[in-house]
Amino acid sequence: MRDLGIDVLFKGSNMLRLLEGLWVSMRISLISVVISMVLGLLVGALMTRKSKVVKWFTRIYLEIVRVMPQMVLLFIVFFGTTRVFGWNIEAEKAAIIVFSFWGTAEMADLVRGALISIPVHQYESAAALGMTELQTYVHVIIPQTLRRLIPLSINLVTRMIKTTSLVMLIGVVEVLKVGQQIIEANRTSSPNAAFGVYATVFLLYFIACWPISMLSRYLERKWC
Amino acid sequence: MVLIMADELVKIDHMTKKYDENTIIEDLSLTIHEGEVVVIVGPSGCGKSTLLRCINGLEPIQGGSITFRGESIDGKSKHINEIRQRIGMVFQSYELFPHKTILQNITLAPIMVQKRKKGEVEKEAEELLSRVGLLEKKDSFPRQLSGGQKQRVAIVRALCMHPEVLLFDEVTAALDPEMVREVLEVLLSLAEQGRTMVIVTHEMSFAKAVADRVVFLDHGEIVEEGRPVDFFEHPKTERAQKFLNTFTYDKVEKAK
């Protein structure tokens, strides 16, 4: 069998460097996920309000995020603002800003959908039992909303983790970039390194996302 | 049967209910006395369900007043939750809480709203469940029950709050025919216990059996009211006659 180019991983500290790269990816995505979840809950709750102004603003926000490729957003925040506003945002911070901006919009839309999917009769039957609005939300509406939300939002989390591979384009040295560096550095000594390294990167992403995906499936089965 | 007209429990006085410009109920007055079973019948869209929802303050009214033991019922007032605890309501689509077990569905409001002791409420809930034949379902979730079973649980859930009047909004309309009876039998046994009830239904033979008084509603007004024997056997108004006729069918005469 031909050389699969796996040997480079055991040269020097290559494997450790890849893992460090993975940590950068995970750090960016986890911070963005936390920010998105919190802001998304708030914005999502806002979206169910009747106010026209609020509806209009959240609508525009959501549309921008929907039509704009994340890469374009990354370039605007990282390269664009430097010249125009003179801001010098670190690449990793720029990435977190963009991913939170994107994640918040998607999360808010999920929250909105989950909230409006609770039938109005649920509110009424709670009211008919003499429950206050607060009691109704705490014991009846929010638990049901969360149940609908968790599988969907976990899906979003895995998508955010995957999409962080874009941040190498603004110079963040994350797992994919480290992989490229290793391949470049070993071009002559192990020409087949591309296969072994990228396969390892694939495996690392899989190890990061798969348990989350399994958790979502488990929760869906248990709660739906 | 001798009717002893005890205290007035619910008093609807010249009430008007509108949705935007559409008048659903106009200048309607009706008094429900303690221990009385009032059945409201009428064609679809006549305002029967709306009337029931107004009694519980779920719908704002645009004129007149509704009082419960002299206290005004207003969905926006701060006391509405206290009044609602004393008025039980069961809906057509049961509306159990899907994320809670049957027992939790029943005990949630007595524990949270009335601040009663968990043990005591659970004991009562189990007693009530066994009375409607569903004790073994207490740890099941609503989705595991049939429509008729869910509706019986919804009735128990309302009962566990010790309401002074029970409102039933077409509680069998969403059920398969063979499940209608098991639910109506629960209602009949409640009537036997002397509970005050207001029932909106399309089941005429049941209405006849359970009612102390039948109220016929059409186009948002009371067209006729009276004892069930009088109403069903000898309706006075033409509209009531026409309505009751929709429940009988003539024998098909085949062409020879």
Coordinates of C-alpha atoms in Angstrom, one line a residue:
Chain A
M1 CA 0.0 0.0 0.0
R2 CA 1.1 3.5 -0.7
D3 CA 2.3 5.8 2.1
L4 CA -0.8 7.6 3.5
G5 CA 1.3 10.4 4.9
I6 CA 0.3 9.8 8.4
D7 CA 3.9 9.6 9.6
V8 CA 4.3 13.4 9.6
L9 CA 1.9 13.6 12.6
F10 CA 4.5 11.9 14.7
K11 CA 7.3 14.1 13.7
G12 CA 8.2 16.7 16.3
S13 CA 5.2 18.2 18.0
N14 CA 3.0 18.1 14.9
M15 CA 0.1 16.3 16.6
L16 CA 0.2 18.6 19.6
R17 CA 0.2 21.6 17.2
L18 CA -2.9 20.2 15.5
L19 CA -4.7 19.8 18.8
E20 CA -3.7 23.4 19.7
G21 CA -5.2 24.5 16.4
L22 CA -8.4 22.6 17.3
W23 CA -8.5 24.4 20.6
V24 CA -8.4 27.7 18.8
S25 CA -11.4 26.6 16.6
M26 CA -13.3 25.3 19.6
R27 CA -12.5 28.5 21.6
I28 CA -13.9 30.8 18.9
S29 CA -17.0 28.6 18.3
L30 CA -17.7 28.1 22.0
I31 CA -17.5 31.7 22.9
S32 CA -19.6 32.6 19.9
V33 CA -22.1 29.9 20.8
V34 CA -22.6 31.2 24.4
I35 CA -23.0 34.8 23.2
S36 CA -25.4 33.7 20.4
M37 CA -27.5 31.6 22.8
V38 CA -28.0 34.3 25.3
L39 CA -28.6 37.1 22.8
G40 CA -30.6 34.8 20.6
L41 CA -33.0 34.1 23.5
L42 CA -33.5 37.8 24.1
V43 CA -33.8 38.8 20.4
G44 CA -36.1 35.8 19.7
A45 CA -38.4 36.8 22.6
L46 CA -38.4 40.4 21.2
M47 CA -39.4 39.0 17.7
T48 CA -42.7 37.7 19.1
R49 CA -43.6 41.2 20.3
K50 CA -46.3 43.0 18.4
S51 CA -44.4 46.3 17.9
K52 CA -43.9 47.1 14.3
V53 CA -40.5 48.8 14.8
V54 CA -39.0 45.8 16.6
K55 CA -40.4 43.5 13.9
W56 CA -38.9 45.6 11.2
F57 CA -35.5 45.8 12.7
T58 CA -35.2 42.1 13.6
R59 CA -36.4 41.3 10.1
I60 CA -33.7 43.3 8.4
Y61 CA -31.1 41.9 10.7
L62 CA -32.2 38.3 10.0
E63 CA -32.3 39.0 6.2
I64 CA -28.8 40.4 6.3
V65 CA -27.4 37.4 8.0
R66 CA -29.3 35.1 5.7
V67 CA -28.1 36.5 2.4
M68 CA -24.6 37.4 3.4
P69 CA -21.9 34.7 3.2
Q70 CA -20.1 34.4 6.5
M71 CA -16.8 34.9 4.7
V72 CA -17.9 38.3 3.4
L73 CA -18.9 39.3 6.9
L74 CA -15.5 38.2 8.2
F75 CA -13.7 40.2 5.5
I76 CA -15.8 43.3 6.2
V77 CA -15.2 43.2 10.0
F78 CA -11.5 42.2 9.8
F79 CA -10.2 44.0 6.7
G80 CA -12.9 46.6 6.0
T81 CA -13.0 48.3 9.3
T82 CA -9.3 48.7 9.5
R83 CA -9.1 51.2 6.7
V84 CA -12.5 52.9 7.0
F85 CA -12.8 53.3 10.8
G86 CA -9.2 52.8 11.7
W87 CA -10.1 49.9 14.0
N88 CA -7.5 47.3 14.5
I89 CA -9.5 44.3 15.6
E90 CA -7.6 41.1 16.3
A91 CA -8.4 38.3 13.9
E92 CA -9.8 36.0 16.7
K93 CA -12.0 38.8 18.1
A94 CA -13.3 39.7 14.6
A95 CA -14.2 36.0 14.2
I96 CA -16.1 35.9 17.4
I97 CA -17.9 39.1 16.5
V98 CA -19.0 37.7 13.1
F99 CA -20.0 34.3 14.5
S100 CA -22.0 35.8 17.3
F101 CA -23.7 38.2 14.9
W102 CA -24.6 35.2 12.7
G103 CA -25.4 32.8 15.5
T104 CA -27.6 35.3 17.3
A105 CA -29.8 35.8 14.3
E106 CA -30.2 32.1 13.7
M107 CA -30.8 31.4 17.3
A108 CA -33.3 34.2 17.6
D109 CA -35.3 32.8 14.6
L110 CA -35.3 29.3 16.3
V111 CA -36.5 30.9 19.6
R112 CA -39.2 32.8 17.8
G113 CA -40.4 29.7 15.9
A114 CA -40.4 27.6 19.2
L115 CA -42.3 30.3 21.0
I116 CA -45.0 30.8 18.4
S117 CA -45.4 27.1 18.0
I118 CA -46.9 26.8 21.5
P119 CA -50.6 26.8 21.0
V120 CA -52.6 29.7 22.5
H121 CA -54.7 27.2 24.3
Q122 CA -51.8 26.3 26.5
Y123 CA -51.7 29.8 27.8
E124 CA -55.5 29.8 28.2
S125 CA -55.7 26.5 30.0
A126 CA -53.0 27.7 32.4
A127 CA -54.9 30.9 32.9
A128 CA -58.1 29.0 33.5
L129 CA -56.4 27.2 36.4
G130 CA -55.7 30.6 38.0
M131 CA -52.0 30.7 37.1
T132 CA -50.4 34.1 36.8
E133 CA -48.6 35.1 33.7
L134 CA -45.2 34.5 35.3
Q135 CA -46.3 31.1 36.6
T136 CA -47.6 30.2 33.1
Y137 CA -44.3 31.1 31.5
V138 CA -42.1 29.3 34.1
H139 CA -44.1 26.1 34.4
V140 CA -45.9 25.7 31.1
I141 CA -44.5 27.8 28.2
I142 CA -40.7 28.0 28.8
P143 CA -40.2 24.2 29.5
Q144 CA -42.1 23.4 26.3
T145 CA -40.2 26.0 24.3
L146 CA -36.8 24.7 25.5
R147 CA -37.8 21.2 24.6
R148 CA -38.5 22.3 21.1
L149 CA -35.4 24.4 21.0
I150 CA -32.6 22.2 22.3
P151 CA -32.4 19.8 19.3
L152 CA -32.6 22.7 16.9
S153 CA -30.0 24.8 18.7
I154 CA -27.6 21.9 19.0
N155 CA -27.8 21.6 15.3
L156 CA -26.8 25.3 15.0
V157 CA -23.9 24.7 17.4
T158 CA -22.4 22.0 15.2
R159 CA -22.8 24.2 12.1
M160 CA -21.0 27.0 13.9
I161 CA -18.1 24.8 14.9
K162 CA -17.7 23.6 11.3
T163 CA -17.9 27.0 9.9
T164 CA -15.0 28.3 12.0
S165 CA -12.7 26.7 9.4
L166 CA -13.3 29.9 7.5
V167 CA -11.4 32.0 10.0
M168 CA -8.0 30.9 8.6
L169 CA -8.8 33.2 5.7
I170 CA -8.4 36.2 8.0
G171 CA -5.2 34.7 9.4
V172 CA -6.3 32.9 12.5
V173 CA -4.1 29.9 13.0
E174 CA -6.7 27.3 13.8
V175 CA -6.7 23.5 13.1
L176 CA -7.0 23.7 9.4
K177 CA -4.3 26.3 9.0
V178 CA -1.9 24.3 11.3
G179 CA -2.6 21.3 9.0
Q180 CA -1.6 23.3 5.9
Q181 CA 1.5 24.5 7.6
I182 CA 2.5 21.0 8.5
I183 CA 1.9 19.9 4.9
E184 CA 3.9 22.8 3.5
A185 CA 6.8 22.2 5.9
N186 CA 7.1 18.5 5.0
R187 CA 6.5 18.9 1.3
T188 CA 9.8 17.2 0.3
S189 CA 10.2 14.6 3.2
S190 CA 6.5 13.4 3.1
P191 CA 4.8 14.4 -0.1
N192 CA 1.7 12.4 0.8
A193 CA 1.2 14.3 4.0
A194 CA -1.9 16.1 2.6
F195 CA -4.0 12.9 3.0
G196 CA -2.9 12.0 6.5
V197 CA -3.2 15.6 7.8
Y198 CA -6.5 16.4 6.3
A199 CA -7.9 13.0 7.3
T200 CA -6.8 13.8 10.9
V201 CA -8.4 17.3 10.7
F202 CA -11.6 15.6 9.5
L203 CA -11.4 13.1 12.4
L204 CA -10.8 16.0 14.9
Y205 CA -13.9 17.8 13.7
F206 CA -15.8 14.6 13.8
I207 CA -14.8 13.9 17.4
A208 CA -15.8 17.5 18.4
C209 CA -19.2 17.5 16.6
W210 CA -20.4 13.9 16.8
P211 CA -21.1 13.8 20.6
I212 CA -23.1 17.0 20.2
S213 CA -25.0 15.6 17.4
M214 CA -25.7 12.4 19.3
L215 CA -26.9 14.4 22.3
S216 CA -29.4 16.2 20.1
R217 CA -30.7 13.0 18.7
Y218 CA -31.1 11.6 22.2
L219 CA -32.9 14.7 23.4
E220 CA -35.2 14.6 20.4
R221 CA -36.2 11.0 21.0
K222 CA -36.7 11.6 24.7
W223 CA -38.7 14.8 24.5
C224 CA -40.7 14.8 21.2
Chain B
M1 CA -87.5 17.4 40.3
V2 CA -87.9 20.3 42.7
L3 CA -85.5 23.1 41.9
I4 CA -84.4 25.0 44.9
M5 CA -83.0 28.3 43.6
A6 CA -80.1 28.9 45.9
D7 CA -77.6 31.8 45.7
E8 CA -76.8 33.4 42.4
L9 CA -73.3 32.3 41.5
V10 CA -72.7 33.8 38.1
K11 CA -74.7 36.8 36.9
I12 CA -74.4 38.0 33.4
D13 CA -76.0 41.4 33.0
H14 CA -76.7 43.0 29.6
M15 CA -73.4 41.8 28.3
T16 CA -72.2 42.7 24.8
K17 CA -69.2 41.0 23.1
K18 CA -67.7 42.3 19.9
Y19 CA -64.7 41.2 17.8
D20 CA -63.7 44.5 16.1
E21 CA -67.0 45.5 14.4
N22 CA -68.7 42.1 14.6
T23 CA -71.1 41.8 17.4
I24 CA -71.0 38.2 18.7
I25 CA -73.2 38.5 21.7
E26 CA -75.6 41.4 22.2
D27 CA -77.3 42.5 25.4
L28 CA -77.3 39.0 27.0
S29 CA -78.5 38.4 30.5
L30 CA -78.2 35.0 32.3
T31 CA -78.0 34.0 35.9
I32 CA -76.5 30.7 37.1
H33 CA -77.6 29.6 40.5
E34 CA -75.7 27.4 42.9
G35 CA -76.1 23.7 42.3
E36 CA -77.7 24.3 38.9
V37 CA -76.7 22.5 35.6
V38 CA -77.2 24.9 32.7
V39 CA -76.8 23.5 29.2
I40 CA -76.2 26.0 26.4
V41 CA -77.2 24.8 22.9
G42 CA -77.3 26.5 19.5
P43 CA -76.0 26.4 16.0
S44 CA -72.3 26.8 15.2
G45 CA -71.1 30.3 15.5
C46 CA -74.0 31.4 17.7
G47 CA -71.6 32.6 20.4
K48 CA -71.9 29.7 23.0
S49 CA -68.2 29.1 23.3
T50 CA -67.5 32.9 23.4
L51 CA -70.1 33.3 26.2
L52 CA -68.3 30.6 28.2
R53 CA -64.9 32.2 27.6
C54 CA -66.3 35.5 28.8
I55 CA -67.4 33.9 32.1
N56 CA -63.8 33.0 32.7
G57 CA -62.4 36.4 31.7
L58 CA -60.6 34.9 28.7
E59 CA -62.4 37.3 26.4
P60 CA -62.8 41.0 27.2
I61 CA -66.4 42.3 27.0
Q62 CA -67.6 45.5 25.4
G63 CA -70.7 46.2 27.4
G64 CA -72.7 45.1 30.5
S65 CA -71.1 43.1 33.2
I66 CA -70.4 39.6 34.4
T67 CA -70.1 38.9 38.1
F68 CA -69.1 35.9 40.2
R69 CA -70.6 36.0 43.7
G70 CA -70.9 39.7 43.2
E71 CA -67.3 40.2 42.1
S72 CA -66.7 41.6 38.7
I73 CA -65.0 39.3 36.2
D74 CA -62.5 41.2 34.1
G75 CA -59.6 39.5 32.4
K76 CA -57.3 42.5 33.0
S77 CA -58.0 43.0 36.7
K78 CA -55.4 41.8 39.3
H79 CA -57.9 39.6 41.0
I80 CA -58.8 37.6 38.0
N81 CA -56.4 34.8 39.0
E82 CA -58.2 34.4 42.3
I83 CA -61.6 34.3 40.7
R84 CA -60.4 31.8 38.0
Q85 CA -59.3 29.4 40.7
R86 CA -62.9 29.2 41.7
I87 CA -64.2 28.8 38.2
G88 CA -63.0 25.5 36.5
M89 CA -62.9 25.3 32.8
V90 CA -62.5 22.3 30.4
F91 CA -61.7 22.9 26.8
Q92 CA -62.7 21.1 23.6
S93 CA -59.0 20.2 22.9
Y94 CA -58.2 19.1 26.5
E95 CA -55.0 21.1 26.5
L96 CA -53.1 19.0 29.0
F97 CA -49.5 20.2 29.5
P98 CA -47.5 17.8 27.2
H99 CA -44.3 17.9 29.2
K100 CA -45.8 16.9 32.5
T101 CA -47.2 13.5 33.6
I102 CA -50.9 13.0 34.3
L103 CA -50.4 13.4 38.0
Q104 CA -48.2 16.6 37.5
N105 CA -50.8 18.0 35.2
I106 CA -53.4 17.7 37.9
T107 CA -51.3 18.8 40.9
L108 CA -49.4 21.8 39.3
A109 CA -52.0 24.5 39.9
P110 CA -53.1 23.4 43.3
I111 CA -49.5 23.3 44.5
M112 CA -48.2 26.4 42.6
V113 CA -51.3 28.6 42.7
Q114 CA -53.2 27.6 45.9
K115 CA -50.0 26.7 47.7
R116 CA -51.4 23.5 49.0
K117 CA -49.2 20.7 50.4
K118 CA -47.9 18.3 47.7
G119 CA -48.8 15.1 49.6
E120 CA -52.3 16.2 50.2
V121 CA -52.9 17.3 46.6
E122 CA -51.4 14.1 45.2
K123 CA -53.6 12.0 47.4
E124 CA -56.7 13.9 46.2
A125 CA -55.6 13.7 42.6
E126 CA -55.2 10.0 42.9
E127 CA -58.6 9.6 44.4
L128 CA -60.2 11.7 41.6
L129 CA -58.2 9.7 39.0
S130 CA -59.4 6.4 40.3
R131 CA -63.0 7.7 40.3
V132 CA -62.7 8.3 36.5
G133 CA -60.9 5.0 36.1
L134 CA -57.5 6.4 35.2
L135 CA -55.4 5.8 38.3
E136 CA -53.0 3.5 36.6
K137 CA -52.2 6.3 34.1
K138 CA -50.9 8.7 36.7
D139 CA -47.3 8.5 35.6
S140 CA -48.0 8.4 31.9
F141 CA -47.6 11.4 29.6
P142 CA -50.6 13.0 27.8
R143 CA -49.4 11.7 24.4
Q144 CA -49.8 8.1 25.7
L145 CA -53.6 8.6 26.4
S146 CA -56.6 8.4 24.1
G147 CA -58.7 11.5 23.5
G148 CA -61.4 10.4 25.9
Q149 CA -58.8 9.6 28.6
K150 CA -57.1 13.0 28.1
Q151 CA -60.5 14.8 28.5
R152 CA -61.2 12.9 31.7
V153 CA -57.8 14.0 33.0
A154 CA -58.6 17.6 32.0
I155 CA -61.9 17.3 34.1
V156 CA -60.0 16.0 37.1
R157 CA -57.4 18.8 36.7
A158 CA -60.2 21.3 36.9
L159 CA -61.9 19.5 39.8
C160 CA -58.7 19.4 41.9
M161 CA -58.8 23.2 42.2
H162 CA -62.2 22.8 44.1
P163 CA -64.0 25.2 41.8
E164 CA -67.4 26.5 42.7
V165 CA -68.6 26.3 39.1
L166 CA -67.4 24.3 36.2
L167 CA -67.5 25.4 32.5
F168 CA -67.4 22.8 29.8
D169 CA -66.7 24.0 26.3
E170 CA -67.8 21.3 23.8
V171 CA -65.8 18.8 25.7
T172 CA -66.7 15.9 23.4
A173 CA -66.6 17.7 20.1
A174 CA -63.0 16.5 19.3
L175 CA -63.6 12.9 20.4
D176 CA -64.3 9.8 18.4
P177 CA -68.0 8.7 18.9
E178 CA -67.1 5.7 21.1
M179 CA -65.2 7.9 23.5
V180 CA -68.0 10.5 23.9
R181 CA -69.8 8.4 26.4
E182 CA -67.0 7.8 28.8
V183 CA -66.6 11.6 29.1
L184 CA -70.3 12.4 29.4
E185 CA -70.7 9.8 32.1
V186 CA -68.2 11.7 34.2
L187 CA -70.2 14.8 33.7
L188 CA -73.4 13.0 34.7
S189 CA -71.9 11.8 37.9
L190 CA -70.7 15.4 38.7
A191 CA -74.3 16.6 38.1
E192 CA -75.5 13.9 40.6
Q193 CA -73.1 15.3 43.2
G194 CA -74.9 18.6 42.8
R195 CA -72.1 20.6 41.2
T196 CA -72.8 23.9 39.5
M197 CA -72.0 23.5 35.8
V198 CA -72.4 25.4 32.6
I199 CA -72.1 23.0 29.6
V200 CA -71.9 23.9 26.0
T201 CA -72.6 20.8 23.9
H202 CA -73.9 19.4 20.6
E203 CA -75.0 16.1 22.3
M204 CA -78.8 16.7 22.5
S205 CA -79.7 13.5 24.3
F206 CA -77.0 14.2 26.9
A207 CA -78.3 17.7 27.3
K208 CA -81.7 16.4 27.9
A209 CA -80.5 14.0 30.6
V210 CA -78.1 16.3 32.5
A211 CA -79.7 19.8 32.3
D212 CA -81.8 21.6 34.9
R213 CA -82.2 24.3 32.4
V214 CA -81.5 24.6 28.7
V215 CA -80.6 27.9 27.1
F216 CA -80.9 28.1 23.3
L217 CA -78.6 30.7 21.8
D218 CA -78.8 31.9 18.2
H219 CA -77.0 34.9 16.7
G220 CA -75.7 36.0 20.1
E221 CA -78.9 36.2 21.9
I222 CA -81.0 33.9 24.1
V223 CA -83.9 32.8 21.9
E224 CA -85.5 30.4 24.4
E225 CA -84.8 28.9 27.7
G226 CA -86.5 26.5 29.9
R227 CA -86.7 23.0 31.4
P228 CA -85.2 20.3 29.1
V229 CA -88.6 18.5 28.8
D230 CA -90.3 21.6 27.6
F231 CA -87.5 22.7 25.3
F232 CA -86.9 19.4 23.6
E233 CA -90.5 18.2 23.4
H234 CA -92.3 21.5 22.8
P235 CA -89.9 24.2 21.6
K236 CA -91.9 27.5 21.6
T237 CA -90.0 29.4 19.0
E238 CA -89.6 28.6 15.3
R239 CA -85.8 29.0 15.5
A240 CA -85.5 26.4 18.2
Q241 CA -87.8 24.0 16.3
K242 CA -85.7 24.5 13.2
F243 CA -82.5 23.9 15.2
L244 CA -83.8 20.7 16.9
N245 CA -85.0 19.4 13.5
T246 CA -81.4 19.4 12.3
F247 CA -80.7 16.5 14.6
T248 CA -83.4 14.2 13.2
Y249 CA -83.5 12.6 9.8
D250 CA -86.5 11.5 7.8
K251 CA -86.7 8.0 6.5
V252 CA -85.5 7.8 2.9
E253 CA -88.4 7.2 0.5
K254 CA -87.0 5.3 -2.4
A255 CA -88.5 5.9 -5.8
K256 CA -90.4 2.8 -7.0

